[in-house]
Amino acid sequence: MATIGFIGLGNMGGPMACNLVKGGHQVTAFDLSDTALDAVVSAGAKKAASARDAVQGAEMVISMLPAGQHVEALYLGEDGLLSALNAGTLVIDSSTIAPETSRKVGAAAEQRGLAFLDAPVSGGVGGAKAGALTFICGGTDAAFERAKPVLEAMGKNIFHAGESGAGQVAKVCNNMLLAILMSGTCEALALGVKNGLDPAVLSEIMRQSSGGNWALNVYNPWPGVMDNVPAGNDYQGGFLVDLMTKDLGLAFDNAVTNKAAIPMGALARNLFQLHSQQGHGRLDFSSIQNFYRGTDAD
Ligand code: NAD
């Protein structure tokens, strides 16, 4: 069992840290929010007074922070954590951030004799609570093999995508595709319904035909077609439009840096950005269905 310092106990990090405790690991936790910290402490983690305090004597550090600037500040900033860790400590950052930022933190960690793994996740808050996340890792084979048994306490599928930053690249590619296929699915459903088709019948036809995809299989965006999905609950819960917009921004920036053409991804980014600006940022991303339905949804 590992001694782990866990930083960032929000919607994702909180349940992830609780699952580590359940798995028998010794977790010392820190979050800027007392409410978030107390929830994890009441599940059995040790309370730290600061991030530095949380990583004292830790064999591993796991961070789950909102964005790249938080990760950079935590590890590289003035009084950054990298200078507080014992040589050989494994640092796992599960935040979704730009691959370049991840590589920068990873290189600085390695220079100090630390091991670093980028390990962003897929599976959302439900997956975090159920210990069923997918981890998409980038780093050395040795770092991956060391992290795997610990990640297994929080996830079901643990992938090694490649070298440092590769986890973030794969995560960005996946979420860009998810945004594109969800928008396309909503567009097709709205067209069919405009023509008088029943959305459930059309969904089943497309699901069994060449348009079949993940949204039609498990996350139908049309209200009433499928049970236990955000569409059936006014698009509450699930994966927020604002988080999808953030991930599409990472895809866009990465494409600019690498001179890659992403016309579909750029379109999806604009679509979700507009949807957020129209006041729907806190809804599940499948609510992009309402963008296509327009006034029909009222
Ligand atoms: P969140 O905003 O709920 O939680 C982030 C937590 O980090 C907050 O509790 C905040 O207080 C804390 N924090 C920020 N700066 C800190 C610091 N310097 N020290 C200590 N604590 C600090 O965010 P979330 O939904 O848990 O997402 C975390 C990451 O996971 C993001 O990068 C997000 O893109 C990614 N992600 C989220 C989901 C999802 O469905 N929510 C799914 C996949 C990936």
Short mmCIF file of C-alpha atoms and ligand atoms in Angstrom, two decimals:
data_model
loop_
_atom_site.label_atom_id
_atom_site.label_comp_id
_atom_site.label_asym_id
_atom_site.label_seq_id
_atom_site.Cartn_x
_atom_site.Cartn_y
_atom_site.Cartn_z
CA MET A 1 0.00 0.00 0.00
CA ALA A 2 1.27 3.44 -0.86
CA THR A 3 1.67 6.67 1.09
CA ILE A 4 0.01 9.26 -1.12
CA GLY A 5 -0.29 13.05 -1.00
CA PHE A 6 -3.49 14.07 -2.87
CA ILE A 7 -4.03 17.68 -3.99
CA GLY A 8 -7.34 18.88 -5.47
CA LEU A 9 -10.46 17.28 -4.01
CA GLY A 10 -13.21 18.67 -6.21
CA ASN A 11 -15.92 16.82 -8.11
CA MET A 12 -13.38 14.35 -9.47
CA GLY A 13 -10.50 14.42 -6.99
CA GLY A 14 -12.75 14.02 -3.94
CA PRO A 15 -14.22 10.63 -4.87
CA MET A 16 -10.88 9.50 -6.35
CA ALA A 17 -9.13 10.17 -3.03
CA CYS A 18 -11.93 8.37 -1.16
CA ASN A 19 -11.45 5.31 -3.38
CA LEU A 20 -7.73 5.29 -2.59
CA VAL A 21 -8.58 5.27 1.12
CA LYS A 22 -11.04 2.41 0.50
CA GLY A 23 -8.29 0.56 -1.35
CA GLY A 24 -6.14 0.65 1.79
CA HIS A 25 -3.75 3.45 0.79
CA GLN A 26 -2.58 6.03 3.29
CA VAL A 27 -3.80 9.33 1.87
CA THR A 28 -2.91 12.80 3.12
CA ALA A 29 -5.12 15.31 1.36
CA PHE A 30 -5.24 19.03 0.69
CA ASP A 31 -7.63 21.38 -1.07
CA LEU A 32 -8.03 25.15 -0.90
CA SER A 33 -11.69 24.52 -0.08
CA ASP A 34 -12.34 23.34 3.48
CA THR A 35 -15.65 21.78 2.44
CA ALA A 36 -13.95 19.64 -0.21
CA LEU A 37 -11.16 18.69 2.20
CA ASP A 38 -13.52 17.78 5.05
CA ALA A 39 -15.52 15.40 2.84
CA VAL A 40 -12.38 13.37 2.09
CA VAL A 41 -11.10 13.55 5.66
CA SER A 42 -14.39 12.15 6.93
CA ALA A 43 -13.85 9.20 4.54
CA GLY A 44 -10.54 8.42 6.29
CA ALA A 45 -7.86 10.61 4.69
CA LYS A 46 -5.44 12.61 6.81
CA LYS A 47 -5.97 16.38 6.74
CA ALA A 48 -3.06 18.53 5.56
CA ALA A 49 -2.70 22.24 6.23
CA SER A 50 -1.06 22.94 2.87
CA ALA A 51 0.00 21.18 -0.32
CA ARG A 52 3.56 20.98 1.05
CA ASP A 53 2.24 19.44 4.23
CA ALA A 54 0.28 16.86 2.21
CA VAL A 55 3.36 15.56 0.41
CA GLN A 56 5.70 15.26 3.40
CA GLY A 57 7.16 11.75 3.24
CA ALA A 58 4.83 10.69 0.39
CA GLU A 59 5.93 7.99 -2.04
CA MET A 60 3.43 9.32 -4.57
CA VAL A 61 1.68 12.60 -5.23
CA ILE A 62 -1.57 12.81 -7.17
CA SER A 63 -3.05 16.12 -8.34
CA MET A 64 -6.50 16.77 -9.80
CA LEU A 65 -6.73 20.50 -10.50
CA PRO A 66 -8.93 22.63 -12.77
CA ALA A 67 -6.42 23.75 -15.44
CA GLY A 68 -2.80 24.07 -16.56
CA GLN A 69 -2.05 27.27 -14.65
CA HIS A 70 -3.02 25.58 -11.37
CA VAL A 71 -0.77 22.60 -12.11
CA GLU A 72 2.17 24.82 -13.06
CA ALA A 73 1.71 26.95 -9.95
CA LEU A 74 1.45 23.91 -7.70
CA TYR A 75 4.62 22.23 -8.92
CA LEU A 76 6.81 24.95 -10.43
CA GLY A 77 5.64 28.14 -8.75
CA GLU A 78 7.35 29.96 -5.92
CA ASP A 79 7.59 27.40 -3.15
CA GLY A 80 6.48 24.79 -5.76
CA LEU A 81 6.05 21.19 -4.68
CA LEU A 82 8.83 19.73 -6.81
CA SER A 83 11.39 21.22 -4.46
CA ALA A 84 9.65 19.62 -1.46
CA LEU A 85 9.63 16.02 -2.68
CA ASN A 86 12.15 13.30 -1.90
CA ALA A 87 14.10 11.96 -4.89
CA GLY A 88 12.30 8.99 -6.41
CA THR A 89 8.81 10.23 -5.56
CA LEU A 90 6.27 9.51 -8.30
CA VAL A 91 4.16 12.50 -9.31
CA ILE A 92 0.89 11.72 -11.10
CA ASP A 93 -1.09 14.61 -12.52
CA SER A 94 -4.62 13.59 -13.51
CA SER A 95 -5.85 17.10 -14.39
CA THR A 96 -6.79 17.68 -18.03
CA ILE A 97 -4.22 20.22 -19.24
CA ALA A 98 -2.23 21.08 -22.38
CA PRO A 99 0.33 18.41 -23.31
CA GLU A 100 3.02 21.12 -23.49
CA THR A 101 2.37 22.18 -19.89
CA SER A 102 2.39 18.58 -18.79
CA ARG A 103 5.71 17.92 -20.55
CA LYS A 104 7.19 21.06 -18.96
CA VAL A 105 6.24 19.93 -15.45
CA GLY A 106 7.37 16.37 -16.27
CA ALA A 107 10.79 17.54 -17.48
CA ALA A 108 11.28 19.70 -14.38
CA ALA A 109 10.30 16.76 -12.19
CA GLU A 110 12.77 14.44 -13.92
CA GLN A 111 15.55 17.01 -13.57
CA ARG A 112 15.02 16.79 -9.83
CA GLY A 113 15.21 13.00 -9.81
CA LEU A 114 11.43 12.52 -9.56
CA ALA A 115 9.24 10.32 -11.76
CA PHE A 116 6.28 11.98 -13.50
CA LEU A 117 3.19 10.59 -15.21
CA ASP A 118 0.42 12.56 -16.91
CA ALA A 119 -2.74 10.55 -16.27
CA PRO A 120 -5.87 12.45 -17.33
CA VAL A 121 -9.12 10.58 -16.94
CA SER A 122 -12.29 9.83 -18.82
CA GLY A 123 -15.52 8.69 -17.18
CA GLY A 124 -16.74 11.80 -15.37
CA VAL A 125 -17.98 12.21 -11.82
CA GLY A 126 -19.99 8.95 -12.02
CA GLY A 127 -16.85 7.05 -13.00
CA ALA A 128 -14.84 8.75 -10.24
CA LYS A 129 -17.41 7.78 -7.59
CA ALA A 130 -17.70 4.20 -8.85
CA GLY A 131 -13.92 3.73 -9.11
CA ALA A 132 -14.48 3.05 -12.80
CA LEU A 133 -12.44 5.79 -14.47
CA THR A 134 -10.30 5.32 -17.55
CA PHE A 135 -6.75 6.60 -16.99
CA ILE A 136 -4.81 7.64 -20.09
CA CYS A 137 -1.16 7.84 -19.13
CA GLY A 138 1.97 9.37 -20.59
CA GLY A 139 5.45 8.73 -19.21
CA THR A 140 8.14 6.08 -18.92
CA ASP A 141 7.34 2.36 -18.68
CA ALA A 142 8.78 2.35 -15.16
CA ALA A 143 6.55 5.24 -13.99
CA PHE A 144 3.51 3.60 -15.58
CA GLU A 145 4.15 0.21 -13.96
CA ARG A 146 4.62 1.86 -10.57
CA ALA A 147 1.42 3.90 -10.88
CA LYS A 148 -0.80 1.15 -12.28
CA PRO A 149 -1.73 -0.68 -9.05
CA VAL A 150 -2.63 2.63 -7.40
CA LEU A 151 -4.64 3.86 -10.39
CA GLU A 152 -6.52 0.54 -10.33
CA ALA A 153 -8.05 1.59 -6.99
CA MET A 154 -9.73 4.48 -8.87
CA GLY A 155 -10.24 3.12 -12.37
CA LYS A 156 -11.09 0.15 -14.54
CA ASN A 157 -9.09 0.82 -17.70
CA ILE A 158 -5.51 1.99 -17.36
CA PHE A 159 -3.87 2.85 -20.71
CA HIS A 160 -0.27 3.75 -21.46
CA ALA A 161 -0.49 6.11 -24.45
CA GLY A 162 3.24 6.77 -24.81
CA GLU A 163 5.87 9.18 -23.54
CA SER A 164 5.39 12.23 -21.32
CA GLY A 165 2.41 14.30 -22.54
CA ALA A 166 0.96 11.42 -24.59
CA GLY A 167 -1.84 10.87 -22.07
CA GLN A 168 -2.96 14.46 -22.47
CA VAL A 169 -2.77 14.24 -26.28
CA ALA A 170 -4.91 11.07 -26.34
CA LYS A 171 -7.42 12.61 -23.93
CA VAL A 172 -7.73 15.75 -26.08
CA CYS A 173 -8.19 13.65 -29.24
CA ASN A 174 -10.88 11.55 -27.56
CA ASN A 175 -12.86 14.50 -26.25
CA MET A 176 -12.66 16.34 -29.56
CA LEU A 177 -14.11 13.26 -31.25
CA LEU A 178 -16.77 12.99 -28.54
CA ALA A 179 -17.85 16.61 -29.13
CA ILE A 180 -18.01 16.05 -32.88
CA LEU A 181 -19.98 12.82 -32.67
CA MET A 182 -22.39 14.23 -30.08
CA SER A 183 -23.06 17.34 -32.21
CA GLY A 184 -23.51 15.21 -35.33
CA THR A 185 -25.89 12.87 -33.51
CA CYS A 186 -27.98 15.82 -32.27
CA GLU A 187 -28.04 17.32 -35.76
CA ALA A 188 -29.27 14.08 -37.34
CA LEU A 189 -31.92 13.55 -34.65
CA ALA A 190 -33.21 17.12 -35.02
CA LEU A 191 -33.46 16.73 -38.81
CA GLY A 192 -35.38 13.47 -38.48
CA VAL A 193 -37.79 14.89 -35.94
CA LYS A 194 -38.39 17.98 -38.14
CA ASN A 195 -39.54 15.45 -40.72
CA GLY A 196 -41.97 13.91 -38.26
CA LEU A 197 -39.93 10.87 -37.23
CA ASP A 198 -40.09 9.49 -33.69
CA PRO A 199 -36.67 10.22 -32.08
CA ALA A 200 -36.62 6.81 -30.40
CA VAL A 201 -37.30 4.97 -33.67
CA LEU A 202 -34.75 7.05 -35.56
CA SER A 203 -32.18 6.54 -32.78
CA GLU A 204 -32.58 2.76 -32.96
CA ILE A 205 -32.31 2.74 -36.76
CA MET A 206 -29.10 4.81 -36.72
CA ARG A 207 -27.71 2.85 -33.76
CA GLN A 208 -28.04 -0.39 -35.77
CA SER A 209 -26.82 1.22 -38.98
CA SER A 210 -23.60 2.84 -40.15
CA GLY A 211 -24.27 5.98 -38.05
CA GLY A 212 -24.16 3.98 -34.81
CA ASN A 213 -21.97 5.54 -32.14
CA TRP A 214 -21.38 5.92 -28.38
CA ALA A 215 -24.00 8.68 -27.95
CA LEU A 216 -26.70 6.52 -29.54
CA ASN A 217 -25.57 3.45 -27.59
CA VAL A 218 -25.35 4.83 -24.06
CA TYR A 219 -25.92 8.61 -23.90
CA ASN A 220 -28.85 9.52 -26.15
CA PRO A 221 -29.23 13.32 -26.20
CA TRP A 222 -32.96 13.42 -27.02
CA PRO A 223 -35.11 13.64 -23.84
CA GLY A 224 -37.17 10.53 -23.18
CA VAL A 225 -35.38 8.16 -25.53
CA MET A 226 -33.12 6.60 -22.89
CA ASP A 227 -33.35 6.18 -19.12
CA ASN A 228 -30.61 7.30 -16.73
CA VAL A 229 -28.95 9.84 -19.01
CA PRO A 230 -28.74 13.63 -18.48
CA ALA A 231 -31.21 14.23 -21.36
CA GLY A 232 -33.89 12.63 -19.18
CA ASN A 233 -33.10 14.97 -16.29
CA ASP A 234 -33.13 18.44 -17.91
CA TYR A 235 -29.46 17.88 -18.78
CA GLN A 236 -28.42 18.08 -15.12
CA GLY A 237 -25.32 16.16 -14.02
CA GLY A 238 -23.00 14.46 -16.49
CA PHE A 239 -20.18 16.29 -18.28
CA LEU A 240 -20.56 20.06 -18.27
CA VAL A 241 -20.67 22.14 -21.45
CA ASP A 242 -18.00 24.38 -19.87
CA LEU A 243 -15.64 21.42 -19.37
CA MET A 244 -16.18 20.25 -22.94
CA THR A 245 -15.49 23.81 -24.12
CA LYS A 246 -12.27 23.81 -22.09
CA ASP A 247 -11.15 20.51 -23.68
CA LEU A 248 -11.98 21.75 -27.18
CA GLY A 249 -9.87 24.84 -26.45
CA LEU A 250 -6.96 22.52 -25.58
CA ALA A 251 -7.51 20.63 -28.86
CA PHE A 252 -7.61 23.90 -30.82
CA ASP A 253 -4.43 25.29 -29.22
CA ASN A 254 -2.67 21.99 -29.76
CA ALA A 255 -3.69 21.93 -33.42
CA VAL A 256 -2.31 25.47 -33.90
CA THR A 257 0.97 24.51 -32.24
CA ASN A 258 1.31 21.37 -34.35
CA LYS A 259 -0.05 22.89 -37.57
CA ALA A 260 -2.80 20.26 -37.71
CA ALA A 261 -6.08 20.93 -39.48
CA ILE A 262 -9.10 20.30 -37.24
CA PRO A 263 -12.04 21.85 -39.13
CA MET A 264 -14.61 19.64 -37.38
CA GLY A 265 -13.06 20.17 -33.96
CA ALA A 266 -12.94 23.94 -34.50
CA LEU A 267 -16.60 23.94 -35.50
CA ALA A 268 -17.52 21.89 -32.46
CA ARG A 269 -15.54 24.26 -30.28
CA ASN A 270 -17.46 27.26 -31.62
CA LEU A 271 -20.75 25.44 -31.19
CA PHE A 272 -20.12 24.55 -27.53
CA GLN A 273 -18.66 27.98 -26.81
CA LEU A 274 -21.80 29.66 -28.17
CA HIS A 275 -24.01 27.25 -26.25
CA SER A 276 -22.14 28.16 -23.07
CA GLN A 277 -22.39 31.89 -23.80
CA GLN A 278 -26.13 31.44 -24.18
CA GLY A 279 -26.21 30.43 -20.51
CA HIS A 280 -25.94 26.64 -20.74
CA GLY A 281 -22.38 26.13 -19.51
CA ARG A 282 -23.49 24.26 -16.38
CA LEU A 283 -25.65 21.76 -18.31
CA ASP A 284 -24.47 18.38 -19.56
CA PHE A 285 -22.81 18.58 -22.98
CA SER A 286 -25.59 16.52 -24.62
CA SER A 287 -27.77 19.63 -24.12
CA ILE A 288 -26.26 20.78 -27.42
CA GLN A 289 -29.39 18.97 -28.65
CA ASN A 290 -31.40 22.06 -27.64
CA PHE A 291 -29.22 24.22 -29.89
CA TYR A 292 -30.53 22.21 -32.85
CA ARG A 293 -34.09 22.02 -31.58
CA GLY A 294 -34.21 25.79 -31.00
CA THR A 295 -37.68 26.91 -30.01
CA ASP A 296 -38.98 23.35 -30.58
CA ALA A 297 -37.35 22.46 -27.24
CA ASP A 298 -39.49 24.96 -25.27
P1 NAD B 1 -13.39 21.01 -9.55
O1 NAD B 1 -13.37 22.46 -9.86
O2 NAD B 1 -14.62 20.38 -9.01
O3 NAD B 1 -12.21 20.67 -8.51
C1 NAD B 1 -10.93 21.26 -8.52
C2 NAD B 1 -10.48 21.38 -7.08
O4 NAD B 1 -9.13 21.84 -7.05
C3 NAD B 1 -11.31 22.38 -6.26
O5 NAD B 1 -11.82 21.74 -5.10
C4 NAD B 1 -10.31 23.49 -5.92
O6 NAD B 1 -10.54 24.07 -4.65
C5 NAD B 1 -9.02 22.72 -5.93
N1 NAD B 1 -7.82 23.54 -6.14
C6 NAD B 1 -7.57 24.46 -7.09
N2 NAD B 1 -6.32 24.95 -6.94
C7 NAD B 1 -5.77 24.32 -5.88
C8 NAD B 1 -4.51 24.38 -5.23
N3 NAD B 1 -3.55 25.21 -5.65
N4 NAD B 1 -4.29 23.59 -4.16
C9 NAD B 1 -5.26 22.77 -3.70
N5 NAD B 1 -6.47 22.65 -4.27
C10 NAD B 1 -6.72 23.42 -5.35
O7 NAD B 1 -12.90 20.28 -10.89
P2 NAD B 1 -13.16 18.76 -11.31
O8 NAD B 1 -14.47 18.63 -11.99
O9 NAD B 1 -12.82 17.89 -10.14
O10 NAD B 1 -12.04 18.59 -12.44
C11 NAD B 1 -10.67 18.42 -12.13
C12 NAD B 1 -9.92 18.10 -13.42
O11 NAD B 1 -10.47 16.92 -13.98
C13 NAD B 1 -10.05 19.19 -14.49
O12 NAD B 1 -8.79 19.32 -15.11
C14 NAD B 1 -11.10 18.65 -15.44
O13 NAD B 1 -10.95 19.12 -16.76
C15 NAD B 1 -10.84 17.15 -15.34
N6 NAD B 1 -12.00 16.29 -15.64
C16 NAD B 1 -13.21 16.57 -15.12
C17 NAD B 1 -14.30 15.74 -15.42
C18 NAD B 1 -15.68 16.01 -14.85
O14 NAD B 1 -16.65 15.41 -15.33
N7 NAD B 1 -15.81 16.87 -13.85
C19 NAD B 1 -14.12 14.62 -16.25
C20 NAD B 1 -12.85 14.33 -16.74
C21 NAD B 1 -11.79 15.17 -16.43
#
